[in-house]
Amino acid sequence: SITTTGAVATGALTVTGDTIVGNGYGLIVGHTAQITAGGQLAELQVLGTAGPDSRVIMGRFSADGDGAALLFVKSRDAAIADGSFAIVNDNDIVMEIRGMVDDGVDYATSAGKYIMEVDDASPAENDVGIAHVWQSLAGGGDTSLNEVMRISAAGNLELPLGAKLGFDTGAGDTYIYQESADDLHIVVGNVAMMQFDQ
């Protein structure tokens, strides 16, 4: 193990035991200091001004069908790895990937998110339903991060009211959408060809 309060080496560092960075301290790759983004001072950061500086590669080299995996863990147990467990609840966020942008003031603007959340009223051992949720900023003065698509645990694709399911990428004139409650329109070439009203 390595314990240090300052720089250890400027070249390659080979460690044969665990490397522990204490709580409240950071591991920064590619720069000399941490940045705050989304109001968070993350303790692991990879920063750079060019492609290789700001990319992370995970690879598995094995004669089987398995690949590299990035694992996210959510538990309601406040103690880490002490042998106790506390099951997640419905709507708990299991993982979140955010797209943070420089808005000219800071790095606090989350322009988009992908979230996996518990979608299960009664989660149980080996039986926890998950929903996949996408959120984004609309731009044009709308500063609210809105849900734009959801795939429920049951596999249902859900779009918010007014969102379009388009079929001609780029043209945007052929789509299906719900104009209002229980009012479905099929639009072809910007013409509402069929309207289904309750």
JSON list of C-alpha atoms in Angstrom, two decimals:
[
{"chain": "A", "resi": 1, "resn": "SER", "atom": "CA", "xyz": [0.00, 0.00, 0.00]},
{"chain": "A", "resi": 2, "resn": "ILE", "atom": "CA", "xyz": [1.02, 3.63, -0.53]},
{"chain": "A", "resi": 3, "resn": "THR", "atom": "CA", "xyz": [0.29, 6.41, 1.92]},
{"chain": "A", "resi": 4, "resn": "THR", "atom": "CA", "xyz": [1.28, 9.94, 0.94]},
{"chain": "A", "resi": 5, "resn": "THR", "atom": "CA", "xyz": [0.24, 13.54, 1.41]},
{"chain": "A", "resi": 6, "resn": "GLY", "atom": "CA", "xyz": [2.05, 14.87, -1.67]},
{"chain": "A", "resi": 7, "resn": "ALA", "atom": "CA", "xyz": [3.45, 13.84, -5.04]},
{"chain": "A", "resi": 8, "resn": "VAL", "atom": "CA", "xyz": [5.00, 10.38, -5.17]},
{"chain": "A", "resi": 9, "resn": "ALA", "atom": "CA", "xyz": [6.61, 10.21, -8.61]},
{"chain": "A", "resi": 10, "resn": "THR", "atom": "CA", "xyz": [6.71, 11.99, -11.95]},
{"chain": "A", "resi": 11, "resn": "GLY", "atom": "CA", "xyz": [7.19, 8.85, -14.02]},
{"chain": "A", "resi": 12, "resn": "ALA", "atom": "CA", "xyz": [5.62, 5.40, -13.98]},
{"chain": "A", "resi": 13, "resn": "LEU", "atom": "CA", "xyz": [4.55, 4.07, -10.60]},
{"chain": "A", "resi": 14, "resn": "THR", "atom": "CA", "xyz": [4.15, 0.34, -10.07]},
{"chain": "A", "resi": 15, "resn": "VAL", "atom": "CA", "xyz": [2.16, -0.78, -7.05]},
{"chain": "A", "resi": 16, "resn": "THR", "atom": "CA", "xyz": [1.87, -4.40, -5.99]},
{"chain": "A", "resi": 17, "resn": "GLY", "atom": "CA", "xyz": [-0.61, -3.79, -3.17]},
{"chain": "A", "resi": 18, "resn": "ASP", "atom": "CA", "xyz": [-3.75, -1.72, -2.76]},
{"chain": "A", "resi": 19, "resn": "THR", "atom": "CA", "xyz": [-3.61, 2.01, -3.39]},
{"chain": "A", "resi": 20, "resn": "ILE", "atom": "CA", "xyz": [-5.96, 3.88, -1.08]},
{"chain": "A", "resi": 21, "resn": "VAL", "atom": "CA", "xyz": [-6.79, 7.55, -1.56]},
{"chain": "A", "resi": 22, "resn": "GLY", "atom": "CA", "xyz": [-8.31, 8.79, 1.68]},
{"chain": "A", "resi": 23, "resn": "ASN", "atom": "CA", "xyz": [-11.80, 10.25, 1.90]},
{"chain": "A", "resi": 24, "resn": "GLY", "atom": "CA", "xyz": [-11.74, 13.93, 0.99]},
{"chain": "A", "resi": 25, "resn": "TYR", "atom": "CA", "xyz": [-8.67, 13.59, -1.22]},
{"chain": "A", "resi": 26, "resn": "GLY", "atom": "CA", "xyz": [-8.57, 13.26, -4.99]},
{"chain": "A", "resi": 27, "resn": "LEU", "atom": "CA", "xyz": [-6.93, 11.16, -7.67]},
{"chain": "A", "resi": 28, "resn": "ILE", "atom": "CA", "xyz": [-6.45, 13.47, -10.66]},
{"chain": "A", "resi": 29, "resn": "VAL", "atom": "CA", "xyz": [-5.06, 12.17, -13.95]},
{"chain": "A", "resi": 30, "resn": "GLY", "atom": "CA", "xyz": [-3.76, 14.59, -16.58]},
{"chain": "A", "resi": 31, "resn": "HIS", "atom": "CA", "xyz": [-3.86, 17.82, -14.61]},
{"chain": "A", "resi": 32, "resn": "THR", "atom": "CA", "xyz": [-2.59, 19.43, -11.42]},
{"chain": "A", "resi": 33, "resn": "ALA", "atom": "CA", "xyz": [-5.91, 20.19, -9.72]},
{"chain": "A", "resi": 34, "resn": "GLN", "atom": "CA", "xyz": [-9.53, 19.12, -9.47]},
{"chain": "A", "resi": 35, "resn": "ILE", "atom": "CA", "xyz": [-12.47, 20.92, -11.04]},
{"chain": "A", "resi": 36, "resn": "THR", "atom": "CA", "xyz": [-15.98, 21.32, -9.66]},
{"chain": "A", "resi": 37, "resn": "ALA", "atom": "CA", "xyz": [-18.77, 20.25, -12.02]},
{"chain": "A", "resi": 38, "resn": "GLY", "atom": "CA", "xyz": [-22.45, 20.10, -11.24]},
{"chain": "A", "resi": 39, "resn": "GLY", "atom": "CA", "xyz": [-21.68, 21.40, -7.77]},
{"chain": "A", "resi": 40, "resn": "GLN", "atom": "CA", "xyz": [-19.54, 18.32, -7.09]},
{"chain": "A", "resi": 41, "resn": "LEU", "atom": "CA", "xyz": [-15.82, 18.04, -6.42]},
{"chain": "A", "resi": 42, "resn": "ALA", "atom": "CA", "xyz": [-15.38, 14.46, -7.61]},
{"chain": "A", "resi": 43, "resn": "GLU", "atom": "CA", "xyz": [-12.48, 12.58, -6.02]},
{"chain": "A", "resi": 44, "resn": "LEU", "atom": "CA", "xyz": [-11.56, 10.75, -9.26]},
{"chain": "A", "resi": 45, "resn": "GLN", "atom": "CA", "xyz": [-11.01, 12.96, -12.29]},
{"chain": "A", "resi": 46, "resn": "VAL", "atom": "CA", "xyz": [-9.43, 12.49, -15.74]},
{"chain": "A", "resi": 47, "resn": "LEU", "atom": "CA", "xyz": [-8.79, 15.91, -17.28]},
{"chain": "A", "resi": 48, "resn": "GLY", "atom": "CA", "xyz": [-7.03, 17.00, -20.46]},
{"chain": "A", "resi": 49, "resn": "THR", "atom": "CA", "xyz": [-6.87, 19.27, -23.49]},
{"chain": "A", "resi": 50, "resn": "ALA", "atom": "CA", "xyz": [-6.60, 16.57, -26.16]},
{"chain": "A", "resi": 51, "resn": "GLY", "atom": "CA", "xyz": [-8.26, 13.26, -26.98]},
{"chain": "A", "resi": 52, "resn": "PRO", "atom": "CA", "xyz": [-5.89, 10.89, -25.21]},
{"chain": "A", "resi": 53, "resn": "ASP", "atom": "CA", "xyz": [-5.86, 13.12, -22.10]},
{"chain": "A", "resi": 54, "resn": "SER", "atom": "CA", "xyz": [-9.58, 12.86, -21.56]},
{"chain": "A", "resi": 55, "resn": "ARG", "atom": "CA", "xyz": [-10.45, 9.30, -22.47]},
{"chain": "A", "resi": 56, "resn": "VAL", "atom": "CA", "xyz": [-10.73, 6.15, -20.40]},
{"chain": "A", "resi": 57, "resn": "ILE", "atom": "CA", "xyz": [-10.23, 2.71, -21.90]},
{"chain": "A", "resi": 58, "resn": "MET", "atom": "CA", "xyz": [-11.47, -0.49, -20.33]},
{"chain": "A", "resi": 59, "resn": "GLY", "atom": "CA", "xyz": [-10.63, -3.71, -22.13]},
{"chain": "A", "resi": 60, "resn": "ARG", "atom": "CA", "xyz": [-10.97, -7.42, -21.57]},
{"chain": "A", "resi": 61, "resn": "PHE", "atom": "CA", "xyz": [-8.69, -9.79, -23.44]},
{"chain": "A", "resi": 62, "resn": "SER", "atom": "CA", "xyz": [-9.92, -13.35, -22.98]},
{"chain": "A", "resi": 63, "resn": "ALA", "atom": "CA", "xyz": [-10.86, -16.34, -25.09]},
{"chain": "A", "resi": 64, "resn": "ASP", "atom": "CA", "xyz": [-14.55, -16.16, -24.17]},
{"chain": "A", "resi": 65, "resn": "GLY", "atom": "CA", "xyz": [-17.64, -14.10, -24.93]},
{"chain": "A", "resi": 66, "resn": "ASP", "atom": "CA", "xyz": [-17.36, -11.70, -22.00]},
{"chain": "A", "resi": 67, "resn": "GLY", "atom": "CA", "xyz": [-16.41, -8.03, -22.24]},
{"chain": "A", "resi": 68, "resn": "ALA", "atom": "CA", "xyz": [-15.33, -5.24, -19.94]},
{"chain": "A", "resi": 69, "resn": "ALA", "atom": "CA", "xyz": [-17.95, -4.02, -17.46]},
{"chain": "A", "resi": 70, "resn": "LEU", "atom": "CA", "xyz": [-18.56, -0.80, -15.60]},
{"chain": "A", "resi": 71, "resn": "LEU", "atom": "CA", "xyz": [-20.53, -1.54, -12.43]},
{"chain": "A", "resi": 72, "resn": "PHE", "atom": "CA", "xyz": [-22.64, 0.92, -10.44]},
{"chain": "A", "resi": 73, "resn": "VAL", "atom": "CA", "xyz": [-23.93, -0.02, -6.98]},
{"chain": "A", "resi": 74, "resn": "LYS", "atom": "CA", "xyz": [-26.86, 1.44, -5.05]},
{"chain": "A", "resi": 75, "resn": "SER", "atom": "CA", "xyz": [-27.66, 0.34, -1.50]},
{"chain": "A", "resi": 76, "resn": "ARG", "atom": "CA", "xyz": [-29.74, 1.90, 1.26]},
{"chain": "A", "resi": 77, "resn": "ASP", "atom": "CA", "xyz": [-27.23, 0.57, 3.80]},
{"chain": "A", "resi": 78, "resn": "ALA", "atom": "CA", "xyz": [-25.19, 3.50, 5.14]},
{"chain": "A", "resi": 79, "resn": "ALA", "atom": "CA", "xyz": [-22.21, 1.27, 6.02]},
{"chain": "A", "resi": 80, "resn": "ILE", "atom": "CA", "xyz": [-19.85, 0.16, 3.27]},
{"chain": "A", "resi": 81, "resn": "ALA", "atom": "CA", "xyz": [-18.89, -3.54, 3.03]},
{"chain": "A", "resi": 82, "resn": "ASP", "atom": "CA", "xyz": [-19.60, -4.42, 6.66]},
{"chain": "A", "resi": 83, "resn": "GLY", "atom": "CA", "xyz": [-21.68, -7.51, 5.81]},
{"chain": "A", "resi": 84, "resn": "SER", "atom": "CA", "xyz": [-25.06, -5.78, 6.22]},
{"chain": "A", "resi": 85, "resn": "PHE", "atom": "CA", "xyz": [-27.47, -4.96, 3.41]},
{"chain": "A", "resi": 86, "resn": "ALA", "atom": "CA", "xyz": [-30.52, -2.71, 2.90]},
{"chain": "A", "resi": 87, "resn": "ILE", "atom": "CA", "xyz": [-32.65, -3.22, -0.20]},
{"chain": "A", "resi": 88, "resn": "VAL", "atom": "CA", "xyz": [-33.37, -0.40, -2.63]},
{"chain": "A", "resi": 89, "resn": "ASN", "atom": "CA", "xyz": [-36.79, 1.25, -2.88]},
{"chain": "A", "resi": 90, "resn": "ASP", "atom": "CA", "xyz": [-39.00, 2.10, -5.84]},
{"chain": "A", "resi": 91, "resn": "ASN", "atom": "CA", "xyz": [-37.70, 5.17, -7.77]},
{"chain": "A", "resi": 92, "resn": "ASP", "atom": "CA", "xyz": [-34.19, 4.95, -6.23]},
{"chain": "A", "resi": 93, "resn": "ILE", "atom": "CA", "xyz": [-31.54, 6.05, -8.75]},
{"chain": "A", "resi": 94, "resn": "VAL", "atom": "CA", "xyz": [-29.11, 3.19, -9.35]},
{"chain": "A", "resi": 95, "resn": "MET", "atom": "CA", "xyz": [-26.82, 5.02, -11.76]},
{"chain": "A", "resi": 96, "resn": "GLU", "atom": "CA", "xyz": [-26.63, 8.32, -13.60]},
{"chain": "A", "resi": 97, "resn": "ILE", "atom": "CA", "xyz": [-24.52, 9.57, -16.50]},
{"chain": "A", "resi": 98, "resn": "ARG", "atom": "CA", "xyz": [-24.56, 13.35, -16.97]},
{"chain": "A", "resi": 99, "resn": "GLY", "atom": "CA", "xyz": [-23.43, 15.54, -19.85]},
{"chain": "A", "resi": 100, "resn": "MET", "atom": "CA", "xyz": [-21.97, 18.65, -18.18]},
{"chain": "A", "resi": 101, "resn": "VAL", "atom": "CA", "xyz": [-21.23, 21.73, -20.30]},
{"chain": "A", "resi": 102, "resn": "ASP", "atom": "CA", "xyz": [-19.35, 24.99, -19.83]},
{"chain": "A", "resi": 103, "resn": "ASP", "atom": "CA", "xyz": [-22.12, 27.61, -20.08]},
{"chain": "A", "resi": 104, "resn": "GLY", "atom": "CA", "xyz": [-19.73, 30.55, -19.93]},
{"chain": "A", "resi": 105, "resn": "VAL", "atom": "CA", "xyz": [-20.09, 30.87, -16.15]},
{"chain": "A", "resi": 106, "resn": "ASP", "atom": "CA", "xyz": [-19.21, 27.49, -14.66]},
{"chain": "A", "resi": 107, "resn": "TYR", "atom": "CA", "xyz": [-19.55, 23.73, -15.21]},
{"chain": "A", "resi": 108, "resn": "ALA", "atom": "CA", "xyz": [-22.83, 23.45, -13.30]},
{"chain": "A", "resi": 109, "resn": "THR", "atom": "CA", "xyz": [-25.14, 22.95, -16.29]},
{"chain": "A", "resi": 110, "resn": "SER", "atom": "CA", "xyz": [-26.26, 19.39, -16.88]},
{"chain": "A", "resi": 111, "resn": "ALA", "atom": "CA", "xyz": [-27.40, 19.36, -20.52]},
{"chain": "A", "resi": 112, "resn": "GLY", "atom": "CA", "xyz": [-28.50, 15.74, -20.45]},
{"chain": "A", "resi": 113, "resn": "LYS", "atom": "CA", "xyz": [-28.75, 12.65, -18.27]},
{"chain": "A", "resi": 114, "resn": "TYR", "atom": "CA", "xyz": [-29.17, 8.93, -18.66]},
{"chain": "A", "resi": 115, "resn": "ILE", "atom": "CA", "xyz": [-30.58, 7.34, -15.50]},
{"chain": "A", "resi": 116, "resn": "MET", "atom": "CA", "xyz": [-31.33, 3.81, -14.39]},
{"chain": "A", "resi": 117, "resn": "GLU", "atom": "CA", "xyz": [-33.88, 3.88, -11.57]},
{"chain": "A", "resi": 118, "resn": "VAL", "atom": "CA", "xyz": [-35.73, 1.22, -9.62]},
{"chain": "A", "resi": 119, "resn": "ASP", "atom": "CA", "xyz": [-39.13, 0.66, -11.26]},
{"chain": "A", "resi": 120, "resn": "ASP", "atom": "CA", "xyz": [-40.53, -1.87, -8.83]},
{"chain": "A", "resi": 121, "resn": "ALA", "atom": "CA", "xyz": [-43.06, -1.42, -6.01]},
{"chain": "A", "resi": 122, "resn": "SER", "atom": "CA", "xyz": [-41.81, -4.52, -4.23]},
{"chain": "A", "resi": 123, "resn": "PRO", "atom": "CA", "xyz": [-38.12, -5.22, -5.02]},
{"chain": "A", "resi": 124, "resn": "ALA", "atom": "CA", "xyz": [-36.79, -8.52, -3.72]},
{"chain": "A", "resi": 125, "resn": "GLU", "atom": "CA", "xyz": [-33.64, -10.66, -3.85]},
{"chain": "A", "resi": 126, "resn": "ASN", "atom": "CA", "xyz": [-32.57, -11.15, -7.50]},
{"chain": "A", "resi": 127, "resn": "ASP", "atom": "CA", "xyz": [-35.83, -9.44, -8.51]},
{"chain": "A", "resi": 128, "resn": "VAL", "atom": "CA", "xyz": [-35.52, -5.65, -8.93]},
{"chain": "A", "resi": 129, "resn": "GLY", "atom": "CA", "xyz": [-37.23, -3.98, -11.89]},
{"chain": "A", "resi": 130, "resn": "ILE", "atom": "CA", "xyz": [-35.30, -1.16, -13.57]},
{"chain": "A", "resi": 131, "resn": "ALA", "atom": "CA", "xyz": [-36.44, 1.73, -15.78]},
{"chain": "A", "resi": 132, "resn": "HIS", "atom": "CA", "xyz": [-34.14, 3.50, -18.25]},
{"chain": "A", "resi": 133, "resn": "VAL", "atom": "CA", "xyz": [-34.73, 7.26, -18.33]},
{"chain": "A", "resi": 134, "resn": "TRP", "atom": "CA", "xyz": [-33.32, 9.97, -20.62]},
{"chain": "A", "resi": 135, "resn": "GLN", "atom": "CA", "xyz": [-33.49, 13.67, -19.72]},
{"chain": "A", "resi": 136, "resn": "SER", "atom": "CA", "xyz": [-32.26, 16.71, -21.65]},
{"chain": "A", "resi": 137, "resn": "LEU", "atom": "CA", "xyz": [-32.36, 20.48, -21.87]},
{"chain": "A", "resi": 138, "resn": "ALA", "atom": "CA", "xyz": [-34.49, 21.77, -24.72]},
{"chain": "A", "resi": 139, "resn": "GLY", "atom": "CA", "xyz": [-32.49, 24.97, -25.19]},
{"chain": "A", "resi": 140, "resn": "GLY", "atom": "CA", "xyz": [-33.99, 28.19, -26.48]},
{"chain": "A", "resi": 141, "resn": "GLY", "atom": "CA", "xyz": [-34.46, 29.61, -23.00]},
{"chain": "A", "resi": 142, "resn": "ASP", "atom": "CA", "xyz": [-35.88, 26.47, -21.38]},
{"chain": "A", "resi": 143, "resn": "THR", "atom": "CA", "xyz": [-33.57, 25.79, -18.43]},
{"chain": "A", "resi": 144, "resn": "SER", "atom": "CA", "xyz": [-35.50, 22.81, -17.09]},
{"chain": "A", "resi": 145, "resn": "LEU", "atom": "CA", "xyz": [-34.02, 19.34, -17.44]},
{"chain": "A", "resi": 146, "resn": "ASN", "atom": "CA", "xyz": [-36.97, 17.39, -18.84]},
{"chain": "A", "resi": 147, "resn": "GLU", "atom": "CA", "xyz": [-37.61, 13.69, -19.28]},
{"chain": "A", "resi": 148, "resn": "VAL", "atom": "CA", "xyz": [-37.67, 12.97, -23.01]},
{"chain": "A", "resi": 149, "resn": "MET", "atom": "CA", "xyz": [-37.90, 9.18, -23.06]},
{"chain": "A", "resi": 150, "resn": "ARG", "atom": "CA", "xyz": [-38.38, 6.24, -20.72]},
{"chain": "A", "resi": 151, "resn": "ILE", "atom": "CA", "xyz": [-38.27, 2.47, -21.08]},
{"chain": "A", "resi": 152, "resn": "SER", "atom": "CA", "xyz": [-40.14, 1.00, -18.14]},
{"chain": "A", "resi": 153, "resn": "ALA", "atom": "CA", "xyz": [-39.24, -2.24, -16.38]},
{"chain": "A", "resi": 154, "resn": "ALA", "atom": "CA", "xyz": [-42.08, -3.85, -18.35]},
{"chain": "A", "resi": 155, "resn": "GLY", "atom": "CA", "xyz": [-40.36, -2.80, -21.61]},
{"chain": "A", "resi": 156, "resn": "ASN", "atom": "CA", "xyz": [-42.80, -0.03, -22.52]},
{"chain": "A", "resi": 157, "resn": "LEU", "atom": "CA", "xyz": [-41.34, 2.86, -24.54]},
{"chain": "A", "resi": 158, "resn": "GLU", "atom": "CA", "xyz": [-42.84, 6.04, -23.07]},
{"chain": "A", "resi": 159, "resn": "LEU", "atom": "CA", "xyz": [-42.62, 9.54, -24.55]},
{"chain": "A", "resi": 160, "resn": "PRO", "atom": "CA", "xyz": [-43.93, 12.73, -22.89]},
{"chain": "A", "resi": 161, "resn": "LEU", "atom": "CA", "xyz": [-47.01, 14.52, -24.23]},
{"chain": "A", "resi": 162, "resn": "GLY", "atom": "CA", "xyz": [-46.20, 16.28, -27.50]},
{"chain": "A", "resi": 163, "resn": "ALA", "atom": "CA", "xyz": [-43.00, 14.34, -28.18]},
{"chain": "A", "resi": 164, "resn": "LYS", "atom": "CA", "xyz": [-42.67, 12.96, -31.70]},
{"chain": "A", "resi": 165, "resn": "LEU", "atom": "CA", "xyz": [-41.77, 9.46, -32.80]},
{"chain": "A", "resi": 166, "resn": "GLY", "atom": "CA", "xyz": [-40.14, 10.37, -36.13]},
{"chain": "A", "resi": 167, "resn": "PHE", "atom": "CA", "xyz": [-39.31, 8.23, -39.15]},
{"chain": "A", "resi": 168, "resn": "ASP", "atom": "CA", "xyz": [-37.21, 10.42, -41.44]},
{"chain": "A", "resi": 169, "resn": "THR", "atom": "CA", "xyz": [-34.15, 11.61, -39.60]},
{"chain": "A", "resi": 170, "resn": "GLY", "atom": "CA", "xyz": [-33.23, 15.14, -40.66]},
{"chain": "A", "resi": 171, "resn": "ALA", "atom": "CA", "xyz": [-36.48, 16.01, -42.43]},
{"chain": "A", "resi": 172, "resn": "GLY", "atom": "CA", "xyz": [-38.66, 15.77, -39.33]},
{"chain": "A", "resi": 173, "resn": "ASP", "atom": "CA", "xyz": [-41.97, 15.87, -41.21]},
{"chain": "A", "resi": 174, "resn": "THR", "atom": "CA", "xyz": [-43.22, 12.30, -40.71]},
{"chain": "A", "resi": 175, "resn": "TYR", "atom": "CA", "xyz": [-44.03, 11.24, -37.18]},
{"chain": "A", "resi": 176, "resn": "ILE", "atom": "CA", "xyz": [-46.57, 10.01, -34.64]},
{"chain": "A", "resi": 177, "resn": "TYR", "atom": "CA", "xyz": [-47.36, 12.06, -31.56]},
{"chain": "A", "resi": 178, "resn": "GLN", "atom": "CA", "xyz": [-49.96, 12.61, -28.87]},
{"chain": "A", "resi": 179, "resn": "GLU", "atom": "CA", "xyz": [-51.26, 16.14, -29.33]},
{"chain": "A", "resi": 180, "resn": "SER", "atom": "CA", "xyz": [-53.31, 16.15, -26.11]},
{"chain": "A", "resi": 181, "resn": "ALA", "atom": "CA", "xyz": [-54.72, 13.60, -23.70]},
{"chain": "A", "resi": 182, "resn": "ASP", "atom": "CA", "xyz": [-56.11, 10.62, -25.65]},
{"chain": "A", "resi": 183, "resn": "ASP", "atom": "CA", "xyz": [-55.54, 12.39, -28.98]},
{"chain": "A", "resi": 184, "resn": "LEU", "atom": "CA", "xyz": [-53.09, 10.60, -31.31]},
{"chain": "A", "resi": 185, "resn": "HIS", "atom": "CA", "xyz": [-51.96, 12.05, -34.66]},
{"chain": "A", "resi": 186, "resn": "ILE", "atom": "CA", "xyz": [-50.10, 10.42, -37.56]},
{"chain": "A", "resi": 187, "resn": "VAL", "atom": "CA", "xyz": [-48.33, 13.08, -39.62]},
{"chain": "A", "resi": 188, "resn": "VAL", "atom": "CA", "xyz": [-46.84, 12.42, -43.07]},
{"chain": "A", "resi": 189, "resn": "GLY", "atom": "CA", "xyz": [-44.98, 15.20, -44.89]},
{"chain": "A", "resi": 190, "resn": "ASN", "atom": "CA", "xyz": [-46.15, 17.71, -42.27]},
{"chain": "A", "resi": 191, "resn": "VAL", "atom": "CA", "xyz": [-49.81, 16.81, -42.94]},
{"chain": "A", "resi": 192, "resn": "ALA", "atom": "CA", "xyz": [-51.92, 15.16, -40.24]},
{"chain": "A", "resi": 193, "resn": "MET", "atom": "CA", "xyz": [-53.10, 12.17, -42.27]},
{"chain": "A", "resi": 194, "resn": "MET", "atom": "CA", "xyz": [-54.89, 10.44, -39.40]},
{"chain": "A", "resi": 195, "resn": "GLN", "atom": "CA", "xyz": [-56.19, 11.69, -36.06]},
{"chain": "A", "resi": 196, "resn": "PHE", "atom": "CA", "xyz": [-57.53, 9.44, -33.36]},
{"chain": "A", "resi": 197, "resn": "ASP", "atom": "CA", "xyz": [-59.59, 11.32, -30.75]},
{"chain": "A", "resi": 198, "resn": "GLN", "atom": "CA", "xyz": [-61.33, 9.70, -27.85]}
]
